[in-house]
Amino acid sequence: MKKAVLTLIAAATLWGYGDGAVYWAPHGCDEGKAAASKHGGHGKGESAMFALMNRDGNASAQLILPDLSAKPLSFKRNTVMLPKPPMGGYYAVVAEGNGTNTVFSAVRYLSLQGRPSKISPTKLTALSKSVLEIVPDPLHREHDRYTASKSYRFVLRFHDQVLANTAVSLQTHNTPAQTVTTDGAGKFTITLPDDFKNVRIGRSENKPSEFLLTAQYREGETLYQSSLSMPYSLNPNDYWQSQSYGAGAIFIGFLGGIFLYRRSKTKGAKRG
Amino acid sequence: MDKLLTLTALRRVIQLTAFVFFVYGAMIFATFYTGDKLTQSLPALSCAYDQSGGDFCALIPLQHQMDHRVSSIFTQGEKVLPALMGTLITLGTVAVLILILNKAFCGWLCPLGFFQETIGMIGTKLGLTQMGTLSRETITKIRPIKWFIFLFLVLILPLLTGIGFLGHEWGNPYCSICPSRIMTTAMTGDMSQVYISQANWGYFALSLIADLLFGLMIALALFVRAPFCRICPILPMQTLFKKIGLLRLVKNGSSSCESCGNCVKACPMDIYEIQESAENKNITHADCTLCGRCIEFCPHDGVMNFKYGPVTILSSSKEGFKKRTKIDKWWRG
């Protein structure tokens, strides 16, 4: 028992978000993210600066535009600054690189405002961006965002083919890594944890957090690693919104209608 | 089989198809328009909150534009034309769509309209006494409500929010109470829109009204025709452009019209005005949804007509009336 407790304490102490994985994170100094959290869903105020965490020396980065064209991004230390978006829609920030017997990649999607590109975001997700890739299935839509306590589906691809029965790790800043396994079609579903701290009433009062999906696959001597990092918001239904009261109010409204029905029948009978 | 070949049967097929497209469109099609709903504002309640949907109604961009763009004229001294450009584009889109289908968006395509009619059919089959035509007095009282909702909940309150007089909860107050938001999301298995918010009094009031209204609408739809359509703010918006609509209801009435009243009894919106005599006159009323039931139930040849531009596409007839009455009796058992 004592050993188990010590192991747990050691694990909790040693655990760190994204430990070792290469992933994109909004730059801490960038105020854009804070602005985005105030009014999410349109990409207005979306962060323009991203850091490639645990970056290896030879990593390269590119921005894939909604029209599927690519623009190289240059690193300043481990950060990249996105150019002014030439069109509205969904963008992907992609980093790739390799080390000794390893190939790594990191992907992040953004929704930015501008003149619509008229190209489906499904084409952006379908586009092969790295050898091993975690792909949202589908990418959340305008007016939507990744939200705690909700489930989302992804696909794991390797060389453009789905990768079945492979472990994928999900972690957030406040919840240690948990593992899910892809099904026969390479798909897996995660439920984002409700792990926000110091929650204040009102969605705009709470900054989004980050979740990180990582996967690895070995082929021969080479280990392929990939990550997908995205922001997620707290779910008001976990805090200041009550769904059971909502259902109760609908029921009361329904009873009101039934009361009107009975009254109309009584009136009709009197008239008749 | 011939029994089923009526305008209402055709309308049901189109309504069902539209319902599937608008509520589940993005699950079936993966085009730009259905994939992320960045465009296409419809003059019908196709909800933007439905993440599987194929489109959205024009009321959500209108509220957002009032809140975020038009308000900038007052808050940032923005020039009028750039600030109004988004609104003008939305209204222009609606005008083009009204030109093509006029108010048939309500009677033929609106998912919430179809939902209410389906509940009405269930009510009929459950043997609930149907209320029939509402009195003129009741109709007169109800009619201004939709204008009030359109002016205040769609335009004025979002604008005041953008200027800073009201809290963020009043930025899209119509969507906050719209039954289509609850219905379309629930139809995709997403129950997250059923809630009472305790964030502040504004959110609380709006969420309570939304849930009460949704429950009330379902119960009323069991015995009253189109209960929510009567106060829907889409109708005023369509009314602004109904003069340019190519599809319209034209009456070439006989002297027996006022004593007959079949058209009013058939009208789900209880528009008494359509029984008044008229000679080759466009009688598409502000409340009309162009469902065509008045044409089906008119017993006189050529009195009630659907016209598309100069072309008559459907006319009332004795034969049609007999057939439709027979089907109605069969349906009601």
mmCIF file of C-alpha atoms in Angstrom, chain A residues 38-39 42 44 88-90 116-123 139-144 150 201-202 204 235 237 239-258 260-262 264-265, chain B residues 26 30-39 48 50-54 56 60 64 68 127-131 168 182 190-200 208 210-216 218-220 222-223:
data_model
loop_
_atom_site.group_PDB
_atom_site.id
_atom_site.type_symbol
_atom_site.label_atom_id
_atom_site.label_comp_id
_atom_site.label_asym_id
_atom_site.label_seq_id
_atom_site.Cartn_x
_atom_site.Cartn_y
_atom_site.Cartn_z
ATOM 1 C CA LYS A 38 -13.605 36.752 -24.780
ATOM 2 C CA HIS A 39 -15.456 36.071 -27.986
ATOM 3 C CA HIS A 42 -14.981 33.555 -35.220
ATOM 4 C CA LYS A 44 -11.235 37.168 -34.263
ATOM 5 C CA GLY A 88 -11.040 33.609 -44.081
ATOM 6 C CA GLY A 89 -11.436 29.987 -43.100
ATOM 7 C CA TYR A 90 -9.516 27.196 -41.484
ATOM 8 C CA PRO A 116 -14.293 33.202 -47.454
ATOM 9 C CA SER A 117 -11.969 30.870 -49.328
ATOM 10 C CA LYS A 118 -14.918 28.782 -50.619
ATOM 11 C CA ILE A 119 -12.977 25.592 -50.006
ATOM 12 C CA SER A 120 -14.336 23.036 -47.593
ATOM 13 C CA PRO A 121 -12.340 22.616 -44.370
ATOM 14 C CA THR A 122 -12.744 18.886 -44.893
ATOM 15 C CA LYS A 123 -10.188 19.277 -47.696
ATOM 16 C CA LEU A 139 -13.005 19.781 -37.444
ATOM 17 C CA HIS A 140 -15.366 21.779 -35.240
ATOM 18 C CA ARG A 141 -17.372 24.407 -36.994
ATOM 19 C CA GLU A 142 -17.948 28.120 -36.941
ATOM 20 C CA HIS A 143 -19.774 29.070 -33.727
ATOM 21 C CA ASP A 144 -18.473 25.865 -32.170
ATOM 22 C CA LYS A 150 -18.161 16.717 -24.762
ATOM 23 C CA ILE A 201 -19.428 32.678 -13.788
ATOM 24 C CA GLY A 202 -19.742 33.582 -17.457
ATOM 25 C CA SER A 204 -16.112 35.034 -21.318
ATOM 26 C CA ASN A 235 -18.786 23.742 -20.510
ATOM 27 C CA ASN A 237 -23.600 23.129 -18.372
ATOM 28 C CA TYR A 239 -21.244 25.079 -13.808
ATOM 29 C CA TRP A 240 -23.832 27.842 -14.049
ATOM 30 C CA GLN A 241 -26.271 26.230 -16.478
ATOM 31 C CA SER A 242 -28.621 23.513 -15.273
ATOM 32 C CA GLN A 243 -29.943 21.102 -17.852
ATOM 33 C CA SER A 244 -32.352 19.445 -15.440
ATOM 34 C CA TYR A 245 -33.933 22.829 -14.628
ATOM 35 C CA GLY A 246 -34.096 23.453 -18.372
ATOM 36 C CA ALA A 247 -35.941 20.185 -18.946
ATOM 37 C CA GLY A 248 -38.220 21.112 -16.033
ATOM 38 C CA ALA A 249 -39.002 24.489 -17.614
ATOM 39 C CA ILE A 250 -39.855 22.801 -20.923
ATOM 40 C CA PHE A 251 -42.198 20.477 -19.043
ATOM 41 C CA ILE A 252 -43.888 23.428 -17.306
ATOM 42 C CA GLY A 253 -44.300 25.133 -20.692
ATOM 43 C CA PHE A 254 -45.827 21.921 -22.035
ATOM 44 C CA LEU A 255 -48.244 21.748 -19.083
ATOM 45 C CA GLY A 256 -49.193 25.364 -19.800
ATOM 46 C CA GLY A 257 -50.099 24.328 -23.334
ATOM 47 C CA ILE A 258 -52.152 21.393 -22.087
ATOM 48 C CA LEU A 260 -54.816 25.986 -22.672
ATOM 49 C CA TYR A 261 -56.045 22.924 -24.559
ATOM 50 C CA ARG A 262 -58.370 21.933 -21.754
ATOM 51 C CA SER A 264 -60.256 25.733 -25.202
ATOM 52 C CA LYS A 265 -62.202 22.467 -25.032
ATOM 53 C CA ALA B 26 -23.210 18.746 -43.076
ATOM 54 C CA ALA B 30 -19.114 17.883 -47.358
ATOM 55 C CA THR B 31 -19.123 20.949 -49.522
ATOM 56 C CA PHE B 32 -18.013 24.399 -48.489
ATOM 57 C CA TYR B 33 -21.546 25.579 -47.918
ATOM 58 C CA THR B 34 -22.612 22.662 -45.759
ATOM 59 C CA GLY B 35 -19.194 22.120 -44.264
ATOM 60 C CA ASP B 36 -18.790 25.260 -42.235
ATOM 61 C CA LYS B 37 -21.793 27.446 -42.826
ATOM 62 C CA LEU B 38 -19.832 30.580 -43.518
ATOM 63 C CA THR B 39 -22.460 31.873 -45.861
ATOM 64 C CA ALA B 48 -26.628 28.017 -36.674
ATOM 65 C CA ASP B 50 -26.928 22.942 -35.038
ATOM 66 C CA GLN B 51 -23.398 21.713 -35.716
ATOM 67 C CA SER B 52 -24.631 19.104 -38.197
ATOM 68 C CA GLY B 53 -26.790 21.525 -40.121
ATOM 69 C CA GLY B 54 -26.471 22.618 -43.707
ATOM 70 C CA PHE B 56 -28.455 28.997 -41.038
ATOM 71 C CA ILE B 60 -28.254 35.270 -36.415
ATOM 72 C CA HIS B 64 -24.377 39.878 -34.772
ATOM 73 C CA HIS B 68 -20.586 44.150 -33.599
ATOM 74 C CA GLY B 127 -57.780 12.309 -31.464
ATOM 75 C CA LEU B 128 -57.154 15.680 -29.808
ATOM 76 C CA THR B 129 -59.813 18.237 -30.657
ATOM 77 C CA GLN B 130 -58.266 20.658 -33.099
ATOM 78 C CA MET B 131 -58.901 24.289 -32.386
ATOM 79 C CA HIS B 168 -23.371 40.516 -23.599
ATOM 80 C CA ILE B 182 -33.527 23.748 -29.053
ATOM 81 C CA ASP B 190 -27.194 17.438 -28.778
ATOM 82 C CA MET B 191 -29.171 18.360 -25.649
ATOM 83 C CA SER B 192 -26.743 21.055 -24.526
ATOM 84 C CA GLN B 193 -29.141 23.844 -25.537
ATOM 85 C CA VAL B 194 -31.716 22.747 -22.961
ATOM 86 C CA TYR B 195 -30.670 24.665 -19.870
ATOM 87 C CA ILE B 196 -31.475 27.343 -17.357
ATOM 88 C CA SER B 197 -28.590 29.738 -16.975
ATOM 89 C CA GLN B 198 -27.733 31.190 -13.606
ATOM 90 C CA ALA B 199 -24.973 33.450 -14.961
ATOM 91 C CA ASN B 200 -27.032 36.608 -14.377
ATOM 92 C CA LEU B 208 -36.293 30.412 -18.937
ATOM 93 C CA ALA B 210 -36.693 29.742 -24.287
ATOM 94 C CA ASP B 211 -37.540 26.546 -22.422
ATOM 95 C CA LEU B 212 -41.075 27.589 -21.470
ATOM 96 C CA LEU B 213 -41.721 28.698 -25.053
ATOM 97 C CA PHE B 214 -40.409 25.433 -26.470
ATOM 98 C CA GLY B 215 -42.597 23.324 -24.171
ATOM 99 C CA LEU B 216 -45.589 25.559 -24.834
ATOM 100 C CA ILE B 218 -44.993 21.586 -28.571
ATOM 101 C CA ALA B 219 -48.201 21.376 -26.527
ATOM 102 C CA LEU B 220 -49.967 24.040 -28.597
ATOM 103 C CA LEU B 222 -50.903 19.380 -30.886
ATOM 104 C CA PHE B 223 -54.161 21.304 -31.331
#
